[in-house]
XYZ file of C-alpha atoms in Angstrom:
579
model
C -18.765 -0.269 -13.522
C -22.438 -0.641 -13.136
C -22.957 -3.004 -9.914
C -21.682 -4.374 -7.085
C -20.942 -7.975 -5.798
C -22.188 -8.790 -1.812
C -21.015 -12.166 -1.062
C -22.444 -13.513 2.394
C -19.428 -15.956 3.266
C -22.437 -17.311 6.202
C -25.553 -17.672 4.768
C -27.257 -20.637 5.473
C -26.304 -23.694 3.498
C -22.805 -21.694 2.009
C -21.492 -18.726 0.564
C -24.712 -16.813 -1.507
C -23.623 -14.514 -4.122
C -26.006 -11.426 -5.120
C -25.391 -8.490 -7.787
C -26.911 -5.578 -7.159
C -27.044 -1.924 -8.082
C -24.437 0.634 -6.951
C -26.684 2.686 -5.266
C -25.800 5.121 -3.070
C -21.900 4.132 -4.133
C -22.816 5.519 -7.349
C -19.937 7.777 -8.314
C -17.509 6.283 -6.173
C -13.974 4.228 -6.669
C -11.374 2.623 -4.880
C -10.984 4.361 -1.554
C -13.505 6.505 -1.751
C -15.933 3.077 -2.308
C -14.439 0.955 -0.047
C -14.372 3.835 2.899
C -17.886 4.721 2.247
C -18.991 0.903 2.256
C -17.376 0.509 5.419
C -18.371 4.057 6.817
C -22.149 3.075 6.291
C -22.314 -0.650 7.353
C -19.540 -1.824 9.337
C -20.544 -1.233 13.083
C -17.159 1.081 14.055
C -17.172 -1.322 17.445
C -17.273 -4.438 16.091
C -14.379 -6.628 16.353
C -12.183 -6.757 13.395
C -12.227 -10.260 12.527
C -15.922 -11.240 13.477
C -18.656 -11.575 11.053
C -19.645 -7.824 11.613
C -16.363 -6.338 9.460
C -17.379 -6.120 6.008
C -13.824 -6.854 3.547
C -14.096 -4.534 0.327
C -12.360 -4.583 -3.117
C -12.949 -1.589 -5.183
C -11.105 -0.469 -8.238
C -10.571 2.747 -9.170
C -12.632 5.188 -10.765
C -11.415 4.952 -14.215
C -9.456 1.342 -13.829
C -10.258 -0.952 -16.962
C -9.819 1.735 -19.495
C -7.200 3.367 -21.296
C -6.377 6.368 -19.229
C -2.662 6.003 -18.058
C -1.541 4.699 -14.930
C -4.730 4.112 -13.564
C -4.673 0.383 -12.691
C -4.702 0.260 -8.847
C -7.285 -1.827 -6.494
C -8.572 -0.750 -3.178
C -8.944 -3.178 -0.428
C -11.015 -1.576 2.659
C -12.266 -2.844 5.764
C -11.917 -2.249 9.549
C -8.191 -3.207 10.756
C -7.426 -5.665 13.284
C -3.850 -3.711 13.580
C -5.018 -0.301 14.125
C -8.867 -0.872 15.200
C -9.835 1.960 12.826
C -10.689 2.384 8.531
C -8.228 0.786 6.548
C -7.855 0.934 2.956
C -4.762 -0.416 1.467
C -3.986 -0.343 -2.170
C -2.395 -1.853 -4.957
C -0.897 -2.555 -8.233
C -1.038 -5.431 -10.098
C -3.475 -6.443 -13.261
C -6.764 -7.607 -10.473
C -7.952 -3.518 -10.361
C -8.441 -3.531 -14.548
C -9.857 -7.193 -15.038
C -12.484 -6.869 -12.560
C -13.317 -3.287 -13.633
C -13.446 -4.395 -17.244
C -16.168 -7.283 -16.116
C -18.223 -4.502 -14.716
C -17.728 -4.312 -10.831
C -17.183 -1.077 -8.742
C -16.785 -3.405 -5.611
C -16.749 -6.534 -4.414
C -18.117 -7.093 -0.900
C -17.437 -10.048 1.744
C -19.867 -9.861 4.520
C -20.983 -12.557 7.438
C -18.386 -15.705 8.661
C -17.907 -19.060 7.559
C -18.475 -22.123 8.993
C -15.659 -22.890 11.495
C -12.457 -23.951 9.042
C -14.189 -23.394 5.737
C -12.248 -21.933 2.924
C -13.187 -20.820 -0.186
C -12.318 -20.032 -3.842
C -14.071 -17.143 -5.428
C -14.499 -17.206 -9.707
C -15.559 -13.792 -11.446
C -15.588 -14.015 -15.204
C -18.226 -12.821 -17.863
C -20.594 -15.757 -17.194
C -21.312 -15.065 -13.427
C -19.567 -15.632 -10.039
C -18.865 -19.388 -8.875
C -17.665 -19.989 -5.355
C -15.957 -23.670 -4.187
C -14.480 -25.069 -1.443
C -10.766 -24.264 -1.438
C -9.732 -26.732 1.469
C -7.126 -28.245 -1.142
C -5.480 -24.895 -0.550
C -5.096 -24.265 2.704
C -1.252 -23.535 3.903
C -0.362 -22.812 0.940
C 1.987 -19.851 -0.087
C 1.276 -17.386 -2.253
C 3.712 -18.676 -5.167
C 2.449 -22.431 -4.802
C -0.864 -21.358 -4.972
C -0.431 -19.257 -8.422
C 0.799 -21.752 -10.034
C -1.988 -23.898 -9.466
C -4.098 -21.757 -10.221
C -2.567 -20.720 -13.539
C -2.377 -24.803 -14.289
C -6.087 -24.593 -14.236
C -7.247 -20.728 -15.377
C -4.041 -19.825 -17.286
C -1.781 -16.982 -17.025
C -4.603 -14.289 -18.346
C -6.662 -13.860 -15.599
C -6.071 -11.769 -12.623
C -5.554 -13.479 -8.745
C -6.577 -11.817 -5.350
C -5.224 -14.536 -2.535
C -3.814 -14.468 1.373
C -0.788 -16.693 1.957
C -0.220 -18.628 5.240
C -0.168 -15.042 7.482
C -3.651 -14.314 6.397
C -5.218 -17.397 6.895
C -3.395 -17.222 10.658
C -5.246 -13.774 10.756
C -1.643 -11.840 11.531
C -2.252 -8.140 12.363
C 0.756 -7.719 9.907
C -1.483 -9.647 6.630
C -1.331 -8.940 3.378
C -3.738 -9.201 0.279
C -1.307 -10.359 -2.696
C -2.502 -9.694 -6.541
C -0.317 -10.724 -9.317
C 1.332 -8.684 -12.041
C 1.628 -8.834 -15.640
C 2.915 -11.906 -15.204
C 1.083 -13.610 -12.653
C 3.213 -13.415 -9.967
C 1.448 -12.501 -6.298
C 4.325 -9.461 -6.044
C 1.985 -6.874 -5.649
C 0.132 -6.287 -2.355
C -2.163 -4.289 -0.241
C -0.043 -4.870 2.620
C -0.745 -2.277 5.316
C -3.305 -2.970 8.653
C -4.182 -6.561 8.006
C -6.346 -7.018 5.392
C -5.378 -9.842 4.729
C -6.321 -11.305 8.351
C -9.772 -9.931 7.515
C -10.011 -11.306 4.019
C -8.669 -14.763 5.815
C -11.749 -14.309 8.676
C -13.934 -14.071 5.594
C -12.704 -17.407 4.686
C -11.405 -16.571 1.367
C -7.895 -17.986 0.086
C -8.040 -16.724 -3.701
C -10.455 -14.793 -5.980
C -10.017 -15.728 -9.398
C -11.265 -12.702 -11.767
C -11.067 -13.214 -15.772
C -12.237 -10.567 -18.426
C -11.949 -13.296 -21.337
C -14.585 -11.837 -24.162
C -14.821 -8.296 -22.116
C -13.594 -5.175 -23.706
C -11.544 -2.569 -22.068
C -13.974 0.769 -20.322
C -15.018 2.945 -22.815
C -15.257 6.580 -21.983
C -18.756 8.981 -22.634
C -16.464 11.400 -24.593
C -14.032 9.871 -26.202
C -12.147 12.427 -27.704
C -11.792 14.473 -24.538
C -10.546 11.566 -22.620
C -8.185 10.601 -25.579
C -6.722 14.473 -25.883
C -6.328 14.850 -21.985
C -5.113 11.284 -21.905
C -2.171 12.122 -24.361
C -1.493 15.271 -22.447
C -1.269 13.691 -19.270
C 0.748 11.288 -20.047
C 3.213 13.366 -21.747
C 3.507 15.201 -18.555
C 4.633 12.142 -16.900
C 7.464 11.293 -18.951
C 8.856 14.662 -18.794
C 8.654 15.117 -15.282
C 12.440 14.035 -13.566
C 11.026 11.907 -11.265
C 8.247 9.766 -12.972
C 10.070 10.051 -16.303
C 13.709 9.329 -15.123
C 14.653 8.392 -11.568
C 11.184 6.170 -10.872
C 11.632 4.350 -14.501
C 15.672 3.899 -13.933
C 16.151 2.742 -10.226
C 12.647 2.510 -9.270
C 11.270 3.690 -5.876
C 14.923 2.980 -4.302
C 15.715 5.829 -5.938
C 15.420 7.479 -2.388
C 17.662 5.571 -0.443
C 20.633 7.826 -1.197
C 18.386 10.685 -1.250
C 17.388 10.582 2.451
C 20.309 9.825 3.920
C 22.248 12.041 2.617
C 19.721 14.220 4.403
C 20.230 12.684 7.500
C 16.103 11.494 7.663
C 16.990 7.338 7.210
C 15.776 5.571 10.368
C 18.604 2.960 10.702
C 18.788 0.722 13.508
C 15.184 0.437 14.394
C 15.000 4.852 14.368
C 17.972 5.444 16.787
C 20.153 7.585 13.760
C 19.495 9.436 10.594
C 22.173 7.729 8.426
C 23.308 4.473 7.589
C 26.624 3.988 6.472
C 26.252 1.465 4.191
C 23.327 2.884 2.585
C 25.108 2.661 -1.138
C 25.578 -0.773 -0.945
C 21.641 -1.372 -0.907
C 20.109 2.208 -2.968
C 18.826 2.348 -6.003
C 21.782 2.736 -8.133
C 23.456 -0.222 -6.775
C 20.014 -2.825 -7.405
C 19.720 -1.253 -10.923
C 23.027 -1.598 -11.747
C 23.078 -5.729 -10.243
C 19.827 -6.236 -11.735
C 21.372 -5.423 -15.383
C 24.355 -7.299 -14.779
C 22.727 -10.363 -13.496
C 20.172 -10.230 -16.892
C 17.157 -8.835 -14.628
C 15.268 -5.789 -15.628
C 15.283 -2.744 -13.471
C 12.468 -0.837 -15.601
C 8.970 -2.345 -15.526
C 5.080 -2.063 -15.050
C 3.388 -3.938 -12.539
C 0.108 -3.443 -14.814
C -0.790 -2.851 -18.071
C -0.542 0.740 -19.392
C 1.628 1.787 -16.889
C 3.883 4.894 -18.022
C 6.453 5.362 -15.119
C 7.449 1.519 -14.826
C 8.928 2.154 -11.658
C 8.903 -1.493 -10.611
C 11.338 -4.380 -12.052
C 12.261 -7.894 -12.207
C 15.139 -8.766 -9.505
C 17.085 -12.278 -10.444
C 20.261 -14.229 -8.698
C 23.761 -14.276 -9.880
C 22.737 -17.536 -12.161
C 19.965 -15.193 -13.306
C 17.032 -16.953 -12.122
C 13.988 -15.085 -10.741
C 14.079 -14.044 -7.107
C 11.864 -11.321 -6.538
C 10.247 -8.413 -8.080
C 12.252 -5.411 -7.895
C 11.658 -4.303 -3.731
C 10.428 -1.241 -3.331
C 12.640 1.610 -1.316
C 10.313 0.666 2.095
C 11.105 -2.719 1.843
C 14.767 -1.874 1.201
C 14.674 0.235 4.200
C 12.793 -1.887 6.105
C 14.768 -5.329 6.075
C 18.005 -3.721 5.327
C 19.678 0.121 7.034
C 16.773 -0.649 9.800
C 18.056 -4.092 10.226
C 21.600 -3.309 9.350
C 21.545 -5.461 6.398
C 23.334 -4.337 3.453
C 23.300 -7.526 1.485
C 20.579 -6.967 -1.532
C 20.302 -10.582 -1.987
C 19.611 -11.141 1.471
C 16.824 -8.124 1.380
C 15.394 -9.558 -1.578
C 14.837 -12.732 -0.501
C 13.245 -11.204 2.718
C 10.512 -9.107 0.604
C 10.248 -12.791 -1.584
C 9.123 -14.677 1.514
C 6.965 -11.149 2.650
C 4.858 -11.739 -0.609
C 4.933 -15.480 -0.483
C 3.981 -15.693 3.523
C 1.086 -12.824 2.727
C 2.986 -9.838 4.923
C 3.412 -6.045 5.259
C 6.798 -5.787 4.387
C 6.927 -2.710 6.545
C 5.477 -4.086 9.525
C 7.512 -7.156 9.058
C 11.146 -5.528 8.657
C 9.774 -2.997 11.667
C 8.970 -6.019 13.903
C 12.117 -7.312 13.011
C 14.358 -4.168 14.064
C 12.659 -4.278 17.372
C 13.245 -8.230 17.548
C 17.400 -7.341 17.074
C 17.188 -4.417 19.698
C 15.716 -6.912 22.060
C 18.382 -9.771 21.535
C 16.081 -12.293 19.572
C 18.942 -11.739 16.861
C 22.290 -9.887 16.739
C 21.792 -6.580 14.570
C 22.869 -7.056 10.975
C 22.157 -11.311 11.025
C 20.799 -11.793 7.373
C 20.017 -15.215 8.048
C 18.550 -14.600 11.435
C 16.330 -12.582 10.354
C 15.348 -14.972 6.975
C 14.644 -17.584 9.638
C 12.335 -15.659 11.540
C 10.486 -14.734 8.514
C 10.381 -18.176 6.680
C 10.296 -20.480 9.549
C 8.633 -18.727 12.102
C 6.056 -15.942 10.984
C 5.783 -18.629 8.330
C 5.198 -21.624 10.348
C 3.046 -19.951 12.968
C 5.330 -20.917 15.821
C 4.386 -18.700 18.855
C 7.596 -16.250 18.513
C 6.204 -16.085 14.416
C 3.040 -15.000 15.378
C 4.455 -12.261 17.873
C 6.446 -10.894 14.937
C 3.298 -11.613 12.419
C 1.211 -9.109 14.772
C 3.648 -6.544 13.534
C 6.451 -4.183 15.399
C 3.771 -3.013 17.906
C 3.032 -6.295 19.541
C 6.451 -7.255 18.993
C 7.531 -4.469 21.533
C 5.115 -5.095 23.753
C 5.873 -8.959 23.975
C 9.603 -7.686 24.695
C 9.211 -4.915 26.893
C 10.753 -2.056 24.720
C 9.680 1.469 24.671
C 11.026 1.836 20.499
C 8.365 0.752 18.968
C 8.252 3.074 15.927
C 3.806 3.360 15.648
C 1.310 5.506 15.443
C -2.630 3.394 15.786
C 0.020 0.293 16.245
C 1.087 0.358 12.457
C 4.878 1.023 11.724
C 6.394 3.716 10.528
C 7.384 3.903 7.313
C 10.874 4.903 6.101
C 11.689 8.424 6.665
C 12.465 9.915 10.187
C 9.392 12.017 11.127
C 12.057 13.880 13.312
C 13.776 15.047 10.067
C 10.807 14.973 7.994
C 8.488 16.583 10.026
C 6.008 16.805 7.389
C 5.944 13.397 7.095
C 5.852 12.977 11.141
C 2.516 15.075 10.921
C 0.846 12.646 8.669
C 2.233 9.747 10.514
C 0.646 10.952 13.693
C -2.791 12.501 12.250
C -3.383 9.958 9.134
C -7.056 8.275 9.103
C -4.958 4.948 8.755
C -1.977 5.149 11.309
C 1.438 5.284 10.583
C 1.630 5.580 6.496
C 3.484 7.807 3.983
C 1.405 7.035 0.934
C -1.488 8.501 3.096
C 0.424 12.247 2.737
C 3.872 12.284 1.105
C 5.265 15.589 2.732
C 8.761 14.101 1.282
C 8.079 15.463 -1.455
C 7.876 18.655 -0.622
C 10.222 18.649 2.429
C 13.314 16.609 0.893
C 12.412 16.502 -3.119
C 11.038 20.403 -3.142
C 8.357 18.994 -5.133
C 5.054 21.210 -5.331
C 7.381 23.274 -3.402
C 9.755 23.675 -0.586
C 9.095 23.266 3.085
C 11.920 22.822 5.221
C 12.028 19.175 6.803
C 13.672 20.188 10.088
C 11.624 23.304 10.666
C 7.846 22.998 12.099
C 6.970 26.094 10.510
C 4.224 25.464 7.277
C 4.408 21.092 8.237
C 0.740 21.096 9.453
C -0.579 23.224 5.994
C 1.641 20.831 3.861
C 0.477 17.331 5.762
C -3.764 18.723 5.406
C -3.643 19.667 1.797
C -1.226 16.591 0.790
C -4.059 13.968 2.852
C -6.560 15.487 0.852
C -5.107 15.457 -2.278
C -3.988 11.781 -2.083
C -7.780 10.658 -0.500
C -9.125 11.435 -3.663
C -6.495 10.454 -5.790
C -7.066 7.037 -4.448
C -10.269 7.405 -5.240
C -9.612 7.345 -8.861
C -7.393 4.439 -9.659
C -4.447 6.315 -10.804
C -1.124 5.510 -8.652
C 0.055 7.663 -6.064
C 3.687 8.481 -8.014
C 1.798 10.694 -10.473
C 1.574 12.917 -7.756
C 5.091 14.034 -8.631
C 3.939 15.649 -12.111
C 0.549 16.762 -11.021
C 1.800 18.965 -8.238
C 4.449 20.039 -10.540
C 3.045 20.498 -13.712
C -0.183 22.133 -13.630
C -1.290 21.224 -17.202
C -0.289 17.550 -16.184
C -3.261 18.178 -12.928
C -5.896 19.422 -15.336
C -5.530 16.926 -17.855
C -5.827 14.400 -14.863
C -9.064 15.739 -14.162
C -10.424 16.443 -17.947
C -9.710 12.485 -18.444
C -11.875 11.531 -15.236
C -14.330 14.682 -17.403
C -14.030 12.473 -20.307
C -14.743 8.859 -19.398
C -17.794 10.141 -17.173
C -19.009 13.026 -19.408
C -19.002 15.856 -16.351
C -17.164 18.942 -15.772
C -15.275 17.558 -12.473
C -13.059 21.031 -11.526
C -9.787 21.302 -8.897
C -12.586 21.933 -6.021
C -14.517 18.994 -6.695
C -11.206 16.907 -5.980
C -10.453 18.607 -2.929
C -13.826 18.059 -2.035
C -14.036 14.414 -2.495
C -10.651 14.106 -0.667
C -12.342 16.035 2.207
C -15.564 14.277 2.129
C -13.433 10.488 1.905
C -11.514 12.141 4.810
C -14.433 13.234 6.739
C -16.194 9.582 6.881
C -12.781 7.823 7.682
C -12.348 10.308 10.911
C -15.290 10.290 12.186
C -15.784 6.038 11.675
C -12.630 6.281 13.778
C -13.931 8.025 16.469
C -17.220 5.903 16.799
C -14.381 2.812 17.309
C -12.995 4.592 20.365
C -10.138 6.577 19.023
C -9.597 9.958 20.193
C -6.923 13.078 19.523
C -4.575 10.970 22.142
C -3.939 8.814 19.243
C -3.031 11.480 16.880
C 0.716 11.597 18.391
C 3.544 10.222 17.869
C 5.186 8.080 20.734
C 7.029 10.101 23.148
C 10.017 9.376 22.679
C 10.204 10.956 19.271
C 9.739 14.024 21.278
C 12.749 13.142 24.107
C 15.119 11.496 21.671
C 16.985 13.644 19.586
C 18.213 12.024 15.955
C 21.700 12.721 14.621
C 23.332 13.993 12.514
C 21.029 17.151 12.917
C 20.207 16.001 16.367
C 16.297 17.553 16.379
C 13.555 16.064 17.705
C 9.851 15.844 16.737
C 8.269 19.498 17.531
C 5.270 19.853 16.133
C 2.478 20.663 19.719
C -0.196 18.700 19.837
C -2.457 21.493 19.354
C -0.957 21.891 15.876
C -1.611 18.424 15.258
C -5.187 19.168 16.523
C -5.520 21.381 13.530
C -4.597 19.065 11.078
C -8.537 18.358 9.853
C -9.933 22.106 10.853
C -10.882 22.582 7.386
């Protein structure tokens, strides 16, 4: 990946397209690229959606090639939910085609003419950009399938449904799987309200005639390659519970620790919790003829996603992950899994955070817009109101912050105005120390202390004590900053703190496709350096260590069964980037 893409969506007579070198990017992937890009030319003041925000699209550092589980995409930009950095990633085949046709990024700069829309074309012969006003309104699903009448089924989409082009806080950018289905998405902070601002609906990328990355030392990269992904299959988690019940694995995992934020955070358990966890969809999905093991890219070796159908076995969603189970169903009070799964179906068809969405949601039943528990309510709001844009839809499609506000409740479950995720950060308090000090608000990917606090992975810090949190959250926020750096998903995290043989041959494979001598430091330095732009970016936009906290009531509340509260001071969350 040689050069980068700049796309001025305003020049003067339409879009202009211009390759160029990478620069000063040189060396750089995924979050690291698209949080350097922004860190050097997006003004930190500048208004989200105006032609000042720069949208970025960066796959990893060795996406396109053969090394294992390394097919993710990095979308960057400045968010209109949290006013800071955002990079949100994903799966999906988009990160591999466009890395195979040479990219490192892809850059959308300037605004278009007042209601212009666009289609973006990447292949081997050069980039063509059309008007894409035929598309407009149009959901994610509709628009794949015209777009796979026309390009086929081999190429890779990037799009925004309806939610995006509305420029929702709560927007998602949707790129399709294996089998071109928009199912995977880059959902968190609205970027897809920026990539709609931008006046994009779809980039089309195809790799027809291109050959998969080839590494600078190929045996190296082959040997640690083998190694490494050995490790994963023999670690419990990415070689049993992620392959067999997917990511839902967890639901029965954290309640039984008493850490499940039902009804929107106001207990640690849900009582029907079995009739939506892991074991349950797995078990349905098998039944029914889905498929509860399966890749969302290429060369995937955990397979931790699946294919979810009805009871007449046709198609209804890919297999929801355990935030989106959490989210639209114990925070909800839903326990109906075809009821959640059509929910996450109309998330990735709308273009929405399926976080944000079942967040808003919970605060939208504690306010009376629904009774707690109404399935259909709560479809309705999705698919006919976020959906249609009504003026209640685009309260919701701002995300559980504005929702709150627009309702007068104190419970709304944010840090930086993005939602909380689905563990209790009062009974995870690891995970309550990266909510509150994370470059990019609210988000578990960003440090997953569950793994150490609930799963005793890499260790064993207790959740409910604040004692080692703060140590665990830093080095965890490093770790993952440069591990989205690289392409490589965030669930080999479980082997590689684990298994250290499984970490070095991580880092011999990055050795081998680049021909360097890349060493444990040198991650945790690019992890502090990719940490280092992102803070200080957000402190040029006007945020300050008064939005490194939790909301208060965290603090007042207590959360049964263990009844504890969120104690971590404020002047250890202060310390959380004293490196």
């Amino acid at each position: 990946m040689d050069k980068i893409l700049r796309i001025d969506m305003g020049a003067p007579g339409g879009p202009k397209a211009i390759i160029g070198p990478l620069g000063p990017y040189a060396g750089m992937g995924g979050r690291g690229m698209t949080s350097m890009v922004v860190y050097e030319e997006v003004p930190a003041d500048c208004h989200p959606l105006g032609p000042e925000n720069k949208f970025v699209i960066a796959p990893g550092m060795v996406t396109g090639s053969a090394a294992s589980t390394s097919g993710r995409i990095s979308v960057g930009c400045k968010s209109p939910l949290t006013g800071g950095i955002k990079e949100a990633n994903a799966g999906g085949q988009a990160g591999q085609v466009l890395a195979r046709l040479g990219y490192a990024a892809i850059i959308l700069e300037g605004a278009p003419a007042a209601g212009a829309m666009y289609k973006i074309v990447i292949n081997a012969q050069g980039v063509n950009i059309s008007d894409a006003t035929a598309y407009k309104g149009l959901r994610n699903y509709a628009l794949a399938e015209k777009i796979s009448a026309e390009y086929g089924d081999k190429v890779a989409m990037i799009s925004i449904g309806p939610a995006g082009e509305m420029r929702m806080a709560a927007a998602s950018v949707a790129v399709t799987d294996r089998e071109f289905r928009p199912a995977r998405h880059a959902g968190r902070g609205g970027v897809g309200a920026v990539m709609g601002a931008k006046g994009v609906k779809v980039i089309v990328i195809d790799d027809a005639g291109m050959k998969m990355r080839k590494p600078k030392d190929p045996e190296r990269f082959k040997a640690a390659n083998k190694r490494f992904t050995q490790g994963l299959r023999q670690h419990p988690v990415t070689g049993e519970g992620l392959p067999t019940y997917g990511t839902n694995v967890l639901t029965n995992v954290v309640n039984e620790a008493g850490a499940y934020p039902a009804f929107n955070f106001s207990q640690g358990q849900y009582d029907e919790a079995s009739q939506i966890s892991g074991e349950t969809f797995a078990e349905l999905q098998t039944r029914r003829g889905g498929n509860p093991t399966h890749g969302c890219h290429r060369g995937c070796a955990i397979q931790c996603s699946g294919i979810y159908v009805d009871k007449d076995g046709n198609f209804l969603t890919k297999q929801p992950e355990y935030e989106t189970v959490w989210s639209h169903g114990g925070n909800c009070g839903i326990s109906d899994p075809d009821a959640i799964c059509r929910l996450d179906f109309l998330d990735d068809d709308i273009g929405l955070d399926t976080i944000d969405m079942g967040a808003a949601i919970g605060v939208a039943m504690e306010a009376g817009i629904i009774p707690v528990g109404d399935a259909e309510g709560a479809i309705r709001l999705v698919d006919q109101e976020v959906g249609q844009g009504t003026p209640l839809g685009r309260i919701l499609g701002g995300g559980a912050a504005s929702t709150a506000k627009a309702f007068g409740l104190e419970h709304a479950p944010v840090v930086k105005g993005q939602a909380m995720p689905a563990y209790d950060p009062r009974a995870v308090k690891g995970v309550g120390v990266t909510y509150a000090t994370s470059t990019m608000g609210a988000d578990h990917t960003a440090g997953y202390a569950v793994a150490t606090n609930l799963l005793k992975v890499g260790g064993d810090v207790d959740p409910l004590s604040a004692e080692g949190q703060i140590e665990l959250s830093r080095n965890l926020q490093i770790a993952t900053a440069a591990l989205d750096a690289t392409g490589f998903c965030l669930f080999i995290a479980f082997a590689i703190l684990d298994q250290q043989e499984t970490f070095d041959a991580m880092v011999e494979i990055i050795n081998g496709m680049f021909d360097i001598n890349l060493t444990g430091d040198d991650v945790v330095a690019l992890g502090k350096k990719i940490l280092s732009m992102e803070r200080e970016f957000n402190k040029k936009a006007g945020l300050t260590a008064a939005d490194d906290r939790l909301p208060r009531y965290f603090r007042r509340e207590a959360l049964t069964p263990h009844n504890v509260v969120f104690d971590i001071t404020d002047e250890q969350l202060d310390s959380v980037y004293n490196w």
